[in-house]
XYZ file of C-alpha atoms in Angstrom:
655
model
C 60.783 106.991 121.946
C 63.491 105.976 120.317
C 65.828 104.270 122.383
C 63.722 103.706 125.654
C 65.331 103.001 129.160
C 64.281 99.654 130.257
C 64.222 98.656 133.871
C 62.458 95.507 135.269
C 60.381 95.473 132.522
C 59.365 99.016 132.523
C 60.154 101.651 129.763
C 61.236 105.210 130.667
C 61.507 108.138 128.360
C 64.266 110.264 130.199
C 67.886 108.757 131.207
C 68.182 111.389 133.676
C 68.278 110.442 137.742
C 67.914 113.185 140.075
C 68.575 112.982 143.757
C 66.893 114.985 146.392
C 69.718 116.235 148.666
C 70.402 119.608 147.328
C 67.130 121.426 147.435
C 65.958 123.979 150.127
C 62.587 122.035 150.923
C 60.466 119.350 149.211
C 58.462 122.133 147.444
C 61.632 123.123 145.813
C 62.225 119.653 144.970
C 59.284 119.013 143.347
C 59.298 122.310 141.020
C 62.917 121.122 140.168
C 61.960 117.702 139.358
C 59.008 118.527 137.368
C 60.990 120.810 135.380
C 63.946 118.331 134.633
C 61.532 115.696 133.150
C 63.190 112.899 135.377
C 61.459 109.905 135.872
C 63.642 108.345 138.256
C 64.373 109.879 141.631
C 67.579 108.715 143.935
C 66.378 108.991 147.547
C 69.031 108.769 150.522
C 67.082 107.102 153.060
C 69.359 107.751 156.024
C 68.912 111.612 155.074
C 65.182 111.929 153.991
C 62.063 111.178 155.948
C 59.975 108.958 153.932
C 57.266 108.277 157.047
C 59.676 106.953 159.451
C 59.332 110.303 161.401
C 55.692 110.676 161.452
C 55.550 114.502 162.656
C 58.051 115.725 159.775
C 57.334 116.636 156.371
C 57.238 113.558 154.035
C 59.043 113.542 150.788
C 56.164 111.184 149.006
C 54.040 114.107 149.611
C 55.685 116.091 147.353
C 56.805 113.415 144.939
C 53.875 110.877 144.618
C 54.924 107.338 143.962
C 52.461 106.806 140.761
C 54.386 109.766 139.149
C 58.114 108.695 140.060
C 60.129 105.582 140.326
C 61.841 106.208 143.762
C 65.584 104.551 143.775
C 66.207 104.208 147.248
C 69.926 104.344 148.363
C 72.184 103.879 151.376
C 74.066 107.053 151.186
C 75.258 108.093 154.826
C 76.093 104.565 155.951
C 79.557 104.053 157.009
C 79.642 100.161 157.254
C 78.211 97.623 155.089
C 76.048 96.107 157.682
C 74.183 99.320 158.199
C 74.028 99.715 154.558
C 72.459 96.508 153.593
C 69.962 97.086 156.905
C 68.986 100.271 155.645
C 68.632 98.836 151.940
C 66.210 96.043 153.101
C 64.378 98.723 155.453
C 63.892 100.726 151.921
C 62.686 97.886 150.178
C 59.984 97.353 152.769
C 58.712 101.027 153.167
C 58.716 101.779 149.324
C 57.896 98.106 148.223
C 60.271 98.004 145.578
C 62.770 95.434 144.439
C 65.304 98.410 143.291
C 67.714 99.873 145.649
C 70.896 101.457 145.293
C 73.549 100.134 147.517
C 76.131 102.255 148.486
C 78.789 100.871 150.797
C 81.580 102.672 152.383
C 84.744 102.395 149.886
C 88.485 100.976 150.504
C 90.558 103.930 150.575
C 93.412 102.026 148.866
C 91.181 101.121 145.717
C 88.320 103.658 145.846
C 85.796 100.452 144.900
C 83.313 99.560 147.094
C 84.904 97.301 150.115
C 83.990 93.833 149.264
C 85.385 92.037 152.674
C 82.583 94.556 154.275
C 79.995 93.571 152.294
C 80.476 89.808 152.309
C 80.777 90.308 156.190
C 77.286 91.903 156.178
C 75.695 89.429 154.046
C 72.790 87.287 155.516
C 74.305 84.075 153.886
C 78.131 83.505 153.540
C 80.264 80.738 151.610
C 83.838 80.915 152.301
C 85.399 77.920 150.574
C 89.124 76.901 149.333
C 89.241 74.600 146.574
C 92.189 72.772 144.796
C 92.850 71.269 141.204
C 95.822 69.398 140.812
C 98.603 69.495 137.813
C 97.225 68.280 134.821
C 98.878 66.929 131.215
C 97.457 67.494 128.168
C 98.442 63.619 127.407
C 97.201 63.455 123.568
C 96.868 60.199 122.027
C 99.477 61.660 119.409
C 102.635 62.565 121.308
C 104.556 65.874 119.410
C 106.641 64.413 116.478
C 108.335 66.038 113.887
C 110.255 65.103 110.487
C 112.317 67.731 109.146
C 114.183 67.581 105.526
C 116.494 70.140 103.767
C 116.393 70.766 100.465
C 119.745 73.051 99.692
C 119.620 75.769 102.383
C 115.776 75.506 102.321
C 114.226 73.576 105.472
C 111.095 71.801 105.239
C 109.643 70.480 108.799
C 106.371 68.143 109.002
C 104.926 68.793 112.693
C 102.198 68.666 114.876
C 101.420 72.005 115.716
C 98.250 74.136 116.189
C 99.541 77.450 115.671
C 101.428 77.176 112.107
C 102.169 80.829 111.861
C 103.655 80.903 115.277
C 105.623 77.877 114.942
C 107.063 78.938 111.387
C 108.469 82.048 113.196
C 109.828 80.456 116.334
C 111.868 77.704 114.313
C 113.511 80.198 111.946
C 114.277 82.457 114.861
C 115.740 79.722 117.035
C 117.879 78.319 113.937
C 118.581 82.229 112.848
C 117.414 81.419 109.562
C 115.367 83.738 106.838
C 111.638 82.907 107.370
C 111.370 82.731 103.525
C 113.880 79.694 103.810
C 111.626 77.644 106.143
C 108.547 75.938 105.411
C 105.894 74.426 108.113
C 103.728 71.956 107.228
C 100.719 70.287 109.528
C 97.913 69.051 107.811
C 96.256 67.219 110.549
C 97.022 66.408 114.324
C 95.889 63.848 116.255
C 94.877 65.690 119.382
C 96.299 68.905 120.631
C 94.159 70.524 123.683
C 96.473 73.184 124.026
C 99.517 70.955 124.526
C 100.879 71.541 120.628
C 100.644 75.559 120.693
C 104.321 75.945 121.206
C 107.275 74.314 119.162
C 108.971 71.666 121.274
C 112.524 70.058 121.223
C 111.397 67.735 118.668
C 111.295 69.867 115.727
C 114.549 71.413 116.705
C 116.525 68.418 117.325
C 114.673 67.208 113.954
C 116.041 69.818 111.909
C 119.609 70.155 113.439
C 119.984 66.489 112.877
C 118.760 66.287 109.144
C 121.212 69.078 108.372
C 124.339 67.088 109.858
C 123.195 63.705 108.341
C 121.928 65.272 105.373
C 118.898 62.831 105.190
C 115.479 63.331 106.677
C 115.008 62.607 110.299
C 111.841 62.018 112.661
C 111.649 62.761 116.435
C 108.836 61.452 118.142
C 108.732 61.900 121.857
C 108.016 59.249 124.521
C 104.771 59.305 126.801
C 107.006 59.619 129.581
C 108.921 62.699 127.827
C 105.986 64.219 127.059
C 105.430 65.063 130.625
C 108.358 67.354 131.227
C 109.510 68.289 127.749
C 106.095 69.877 127.106
C 103.881 72.051 128.798
C 100.970 71.075 131.799
C 98.159 72.734 133.237
C 99.443 74.404 136.552
C 97.970 73.182 139.863
C 95.777 75.924 141.674
C 94.308 76.881 145.056
C 91.115 79.049 144.634
C 89.500 80.824 147.460
C 85.516 81.510 146.586
C 83.452 83.622 148.927
C 79.764 84.390 148.084
C 77.389 86.789 150.016
C 74.008 86.473 149.830
C 70.550 87.717 150.618
C 67.674 85.577 152.140
C 66.141 85.242 148.839
C 69.199 84.350 147.331
C 70.274 87.423 145.555
C 74.204 87.677 145.466
C 75.469 91.103 146.607
C 79.309 90.120 146.844
C 81.374 87.835 145.351
C 85.017 87.090 145.422
C 87.250 84.577 143.575
C 90.962 84.205 144.484
C 93.220 82.211 142.578
C 96.887 80.934 143.282
C 99.415 78.751 140.826
C 102.706 78.260 139.942
C 104.827 79.244 137.173
C 108.071 78.239 135.579
C 110.966 80.844 136.670
C 111.798 80.937 132.823
C 108.270 81.781 131.637
C 105.744 83.573 133.608
C 102.370 81.744 132.416
C 99.199 82.911 134.438
C 96.047 80.592 133.973
C 92.801 83.136 133.506
C 91.134 81.078 136.400
C 88.661 83.784 137.570
C 87.686 84.794 133.890
C 84.187 83.061 134.304
C 83.759 84.697 137.356
C 83.829 88.196 135.817
C 80.883 87.801 133.374
C 78.635 84.547 135.016
C 76.471 85.868 137.612
C 75.513 89.412 138.752
C 76.580 90.889 141.918
C 77.177 94.112 142.512
C 80.460 94.068 144.581
C 83.137 91.907 142.934
C 86.784 90.952 143.684
C 88.713 88.520 141.140
C 92.426 87.972 141.751
C 94.848 85.888 140.176
C 98.506 85.367 141.572
C 101.258 83.234 140.544
C 104.444 81.890 142.306
C 107.715 81.285 140.132
C 109.094 77.783 141.151
C 111.770 75.473 139.565
C 109.168 73.651 137.669
C 108.437 72.525 134.087
C 106.754 75.335 131.863
C 103.202 75.584 131.774
C 100.813 76.658 129.487
C 97.070 76.504 128.127
C 95.185 73.442 128.596
C 91.985 72.938 127.043
C 89.493 75.800 128.087
C 92.246 77.683 130.046
C 90.733 79.226 133.014
C 87.028 78.328 132.687
C 88.015 74.309 133.315
C 89.301 74.652 136.449
C 87.782 78.191 137.609
C 84.349 76.929 137.379
C 84.998 73.279 139.056
C 85.557 76.081 142.199
C 82.730 78.574 141.346
C 80.069 76.514 140.661
C 80.405 73.943 143.089
C 80.528 77.347 145.672
C 77.145 77.964 143.894
C 75.789 74.562 144.957
C 77.079 74.965 148.680
C 75.044 78.514 148.860
C 72.005 76.988 147.163
C 72.264 74.032 150.503
C 72.898 76.861 152.884
C 70.022 79.100 151.154
C 67.786 75.900 151.055
C 67.128 76.694 147.421
C 67.059 74.721 144.605
C 70.266 74.938 142.616
C 69.104 75.436 139.121
C 66.679 78.507 140.975
C 69.923 80.369 142.513
C 71.470 80.593 139.140
C 68.370 81.704 137.385
C 68.056 84.332 140.413
C 71.470 85.955 139.695
C 70.815 86.269 136.347
C 72.891 89.843 134.760
C 71.264 92.081 132.381
C 74.561 93.493 131.261
C 77.962 92.146 131.778
C 78.657 92.798 135.672
C 82.197 94.348 134.732
C 82.538 95.108 131.716
C 79.097 97.306 131.696
C 78.287 96.559 127.986
C 75.260 94.311 126.737
C 75.622 90.536 125.816
C 75.728 89.836 122.281
C 73.546 86.842 123.338
C 72.633 85.428 126.855
C 71.154 82.114 126.784
C 72.234 80.573 130.389
C 68.625 80.730 131.187
C 67.115 78.980 128.574
C 70.115 76.024 128.831
C 69.294 75.576 132.527
C 65.443 75.402 132.045
C 65.641 73.236 128.915
C 68.419 71.265 130.368
C 66.307 70.671 133.923
C 63.131 69.600 131.764
C 64.913 66.804 129.604
C 67.114 65.611 132.405
C 64.262 65.169 134.945
C 65.682 67.682 137.448
C 62.627 67.671 139.193
C 62.954 64.440 140.478
C 66.151 65.405 142.592
C 65.911 65.317 146.322
C 67.214 68.154 148.096
C 68.568 66.309 151.033
C 71.741 64.180 150.145
C 71.886 60.803 150.631
C 68.040 59.929 150.099
C 67.865 57.757 147.106
C 69.640 54.162 146.592
C 69.903 51.531 144.266
C 71.276 48.511 145.827
C 74.773 49.298 147.066
C 75.001 52.396 145.320
C 73.836 56.252 146.873
C 72.385 58.185 143.939
C 72.569 61.981 143.561
C 71.948 64.517 141.035
C 74.125 67.663 140.156
C 73.892 70.750 137.870
C 76.640 73.487 137.034
C 76.750 76.474 134.427
C 78.844 76.600 131.653
C 80.215 79.374 130.128
C 83.416 80.059 127.612
C 84.536 83.736 126.036
C 83.804 84.004 122.124
C 87.029 85.312 120.763
C 87.572 86.838 117.213
C 90.952 87.090 115.681
C 92.674 88.349 112.633
C 92.445 86.062 109.765
C 92.923 85.677 106.052
C 91.766 82.907 104.095
C 92.274 82.551 99.969
C 89.958 81.046 97.610
C 90.712 80.340 93.894
C 88.598 79.047 91.246
C 89.327 76.299 89.144
C 86.031 76.801 87.437
C 82.848 77.904 87.237
C 81.762 75.231 89.681
C 85.254 74.314 91.406
C 87.033 75.989 93.886
C 90.150 75.484 96.050
C 90.391 77.102 99.615
C 93.959 77.832 101.219
C 94.544 78.924 104.852
C 97.339 77.884 107.263
C 95.086 76.702 109.833
C 95.249 73.007 111.038
C 92.780 70.255 111.757
C 93.025 68.981 115.340
C 90.415 66.478 114.772
C 87.504 68.934 114.819
C 86.279 68.663 111.455
C 87.933 71.679 109.829
C 88.149 70.492 106.139
C 84.503 69.415 106.371
C 83.426 72.787 107.929
C 85.453 75.288 105.708
C 84.077 72.964 102.651
C 80.329 73.309 103.758
C 80.993 77.572 104.336
C 82.772 77.974 100.943
C 79.963 75.772 99.232
C 77.032 78.172 100.781
C 78.601 81.249 100.075
C 79.446 80.506 96.416
C 76.819 78.393 95.609
C 78.725 75.113 94.649
C 78.401 71.478 95.788
C 80.354 70.620 98.842
C 82.526 67.661 96.915
C 83.628 70.640 94.614
C 85.540 72.314 97.418
C 88.876 71.309 97.939
C 90.422 72.799 101.173
C 93.937 72.756 101.936
C 95.222 73.537 105.059
C 98.513 73.676 107.496
C 101.073 74.893 105.151
C 102.947 78.157 106.442
C 102.871 79.389 102.849
C 99.288 79.705 102.569
C 97.169 82.469 104.039
C 97.881 83.778 107.486
C 95.578 82.634 110.288
C 95.418 82.674 114.285
C 95.652 78.607 113.937
C 93.593 76.072 115.593
C 92.838 76.770 119.402
C 91.097 78.650 122.034
C 87.793 77.809 120.122
C 88.748 80.684 117.907
C 89.465 79.009 114.692
C 86.456 78.218 112.703
C 84.637 81.417 113.729
C 87.664 83.436 112.693
C 88.911 81.633 109.843
C 85.489 80.942 109.118
C 84.548 84.365 108.697
C 87.600 85.369 106.562
C 86.588 82.287 104.174
C 83.003 83.802 103.921
C 84.453 87.317 102.996
C 86.810 85.694 100.226
C 83.835 83.872 98.736
C 81.337 87.077 99.169
C 84.286 89.010 96.995
C 84.678 86.319 94.575
C 80.469 85.894 94.230
C 80.189 89.545 93.321
C 82.862 89.294 90.480
C 81.178 85.946 89.066
C 78.157 87.786 89.011
C 79.261 90.949 87.303
C 80.467 88.257 84.509
C 84.186 88.026 85.062
C 85.780 84.456 84.089
C 85.632 82.049 86.766
C 89.177 80.391 85.739
C 91.924 81.566 87.565
C 90.061 83.881 89.737
C 90.964 84.416 93.339
C 90.176 86.529 96.756
C 91.643 87.135 100.011
C 89.268 87.427 102.586
C 90.116 88.950 105.645
C 88.755 89.786 109.534
C 89.785 91.122 112.725
C 87.587 92.174 115.403
C 85.478 95.329 115.151
C 83.298 97.536 117.035
C 80.720 94.689 117.964
C 83.708 92.897 119.614
C 84.560 95.840 122.052
C 80.974 96.927 122.595
C 79.296 93.453 123.205
C 80.150 90.813 125.658
C 80.333 87.747 123.875
C 80.192 84.064 125.260
C 78.745 80.848 124.280
C 76.821 78.946 127.239
C 75.745 75.825 128.410
C 74.129 73.672 131.407
C 75.651 70.552 132.773
C 73.084 68.082 134.345
C 74.862 64.816 136.199
C 73.785 61.608 137.768
C 76.238 59.667 139.748
C 76.342 56.563 142.238
C 78.968 56.402 145.402
C 79.218 53.063 146.616
C 78.424 53.001 150.290
C 81.271 50.401 151.369
C 83.936 51.762 149.335
C 83.466 55.245 148.249
C 83.763 54.432 144.406
C 82.171 57.045 142.271
C 80.442 56.210 138.867
C 78.818 58.271 136.389
C 75.824 56.891 135.481
C 74.493 59.499 132.688
C 75.155 62.950 131.845
C 73.399 65.779 129.956
C 74.788 69.102 128.356
C 72.135 71.869 126.642
C 74.511 74.231 124.987
C 73.801 77.713 123.111
C 76.975 78.540 120.767
C 75.491 80.722 117.888
C 74.988 79.246 114.656
C 76.092 75.448 114.422
C 78.259 75.012 111.353
C 78.232 71.239 111.481
C 75.864 69.747 114.048
C 77.840 66.377 114.167
C 81.251 68.016 114.685
C 79.734 70.047 117.314
C 78.092 67.579 119.385
C 81.073 65.415 119.074
C 83.209 68.198 120.318
C 80.658 69.097 123.391
C 80.881 65.336 124.427
C 84.259 65.282 124.154
C 84.769 68.242 126.284
C 82.212 66.713 128.870
C 84.034 63.477 129.310
C 87.183 65.343 129.815
C 85.002 67.521 132.766
C 84.290 63.854 134.123
C 88.068 63.009 134.038
C 88.997 66.649 135.762
C 86.504 65.407 138.826
C 86.956 61.990 139.239
C 90.630 60.893 137.551
C 92.999 63.576 136.228
C 96.038 64.330 138.601
C 99.990 64.739 137.834
C 101.736 63.955 140.658
C 105.042 66.066 141.662
C 107.680 65.269 143.253
C 108.360 68.154 145.287
C 112.051 67.192 145.774
C 112.929 67.412 142.343
C 110.154 69.326 140.196
C 109.199 66.149 138.298
C 106.056 64.122 137.378
C 106.260 60.836 138.857
C 103.164 59.022 137.182
C 104.204 59.833 134.007
C 102.756 57.119 131.887
C 98.733 56.143 131.118
C 99.292 53.322 133.805
C 99.461 55.447 136.512
C 97.770 58.748 134.949
C 94.132 57.955 135.218
C 91.830 58.968 132.116
C 88.283 57.810 131.711
C 88.065 54.427 129.469
C 84.735 53.339 128.153
C 83.807 51.534 131.095
C 83.569 54.850 133.009
C 81.582 56.841 130.522
C 78.175 55.539 130.091
C 75.164 57.718 128.584
C 76.488 61.341 127.833
C 74.461 63.090 125.683
C 75.036 66.775 124.421
C 71.844 68.979 123.205
C 72.342 72.440 120.873
C 70.023 75.415 120.977
C 69.226 77.162 117.663
C 70.714 80.404 117.893
C 72.609 83.042 115.743
C 74.754 86.002 117.229
C 74.671 88.737 114.738
C 77.262 90.554 116.604
C 79.847 87.682 116.685
C 80.685 87.413 113.047
C 79.207 87.265 109.758
C 78.403 83.458 110.059
C 76.707 84.097 113.416
C 78.660 81.439 115.178
C 80.909 80.877 118.078
C 83.365 78.314 119.157
C 82.353 75.082 120.878
C 85.475 72.879 121.228
C 85.993 74.068 124.570
C 82.626 74.996 125.629
C 81.824 71.393 126.739
C 84.300 70.883 129.459
C 83.347 74.205 131.301
C 81.423 73.201 134.554
C 80.989 69.585 133.596
C 83.152 68.424 136.432
C 81.426 70.801 138.933
C 78.120 69.189 138.064
C 79.934 65.541 138.560
C 80.949 67.024 142.271
C 77.809 68.638 142.780
C 76.063 65.055 142.289
C 78.462 63.356 144.508
C 77.618 65.450 147.688
C 73.822 64.968 146.606
C 74.330 61.308 146.495
C 76.235 61.151 150.019
C 76.341 63.871 151.713
C 80.364 64.389 151.357
C 81.688 67.476 150.151
C 84.977 67.100 148.760
C 86.807 70.451 147.486
C 90.112 68.753 146.733
C 90.155 67.567 142.963
C 90.183 64.695 141.769
C 87.370 63.237 143.942
C 88.590 59.887 144.788
C 87.417 57.389 147.133
C 90.034 58.117 149.725
C 88.695 61.539 150.202
C 85.100 59.950 150.252
C 85.262 57.422 152.750
C 86.212 59.311 156.149
C 83.148 61.424 155.391
C 80.803 58.312 154.622
C 82.315 56.738 157.811
C 81.111 59.838 159.675
C 77.817 59.977 158.375
C 77.300 56.393 159.065
C 78.860 56.327 162.328
């Protein structure tokens, strides 16, 4: 058997599924199935006698269960309620976990009717969550220095996408691209807030031309809120339908957000929902409303960062409704393939992340009933949330030039946003060429260098690293063939291939949080936090862990602190400084640890690596929210979770 079909641990030699509804009688059915070689037979429970009618011929007499795997289906049911009831009956009659659930279709879409399936579910969650406007608020605000050399413009600026910035500046100033040079070697924080070019670069260029001297423009903290981008607020409705054992049969996640009238940006809020859990009936939608507001754009982990705040809290609510452990509920709904793309995963490591995290964190000490653990004035609770982040491969180039048989120069227009790109690329080149790391000169951030997708979206190191590895491989072949090293150079190129289409590629994690809630004031304090992650091969363990811990702290910030308050009269943010826009300080962040599991994703790229920069924030805030509920029994669905939202619930519970 070259390529067996494996279902529920059983191997099948035939991939043919045969129904029983088109034959004259059971004898002809048995004869036809024997000739087909099929091993799996679908049976319409409502149309075939399997013993429910004792005086009629029984299909099981013609098709013995030991020879065939019977797959009962609910054909003939005209409501979701009837279909679910019939499926449960089939499971009992045939003693099988396999059921093909057929629900009447929505005539508008021809897809299964999610609404009917949700209505028929034994247990349902229907909750609305809101997330606020957020500002990137990187430590270094946007800044540019421009100078002219004759008719040639050189701009030093802080941009994550150098090639895109080069094109934007040339197009805006109506200049030939070859007359513009953009330099961005280091950035003091970006988080998506420096993806586009802002007014600082353009104004510096125009002023330098008029004054005939270099000009530097730095945006103030207050200007950053209004002249750059932000994360839009969202309203998210999550509906889950599950059977008594926790199996999800329907999942719906709908998002509503704002967009500027001049720029239709839509954050992919429901992207993680499409792949995280198995559920046969699914609905995900994203809607935007054009308003007179500043332009919104991507912010660290766009989509997953706020989408998981809702989905993972809804999963916690469902676990409580089922009286089921939240970890077990997630394990129960582990998919065998991508539920929407219908392709296999390149790797799928959510289960080991959950299990290892639960072991390390001491999850077995969690009390299912909220408000059971008290430490002085603090009610103590534990929370859990899953993390998922897509692995993105983008077209990239890298140039490698040899100065000698032991020294090499790497050139790419990608920049370093504090993620350790210079170190990582030196390590990749050194390993591929067999050189010492200190003999690799990495040069980044010049628009004249080899073109890359830039630094953002967690695709930088994987995409650019793969291109760099390819350039080094070519050089190594030439060196081994006896060519002289001096001046030898190669360009490596990568782009998404068949593996990118044929496999669903994600990095995974599990967050565990412990919080204390003050019984008198409602104040929430993080006590400890653990994240366990799988992101393929880790290129540099130190920088990867730093990225993950930073993301986890950002998740805590999203859950408890961050909110840009909008003046709805004028469309401006009123708390436009770090005194009133709250982020965690050192005192807010106690013990935070990130653990990386060993892995290698051969389908992701030649390095086996996946992005880690944004994975840490994904789900982190939801773990904190779930811990808050476990501590005090107050469910807050409006982020951030501030004491004014907790106090009324505390008073009600104590009263």
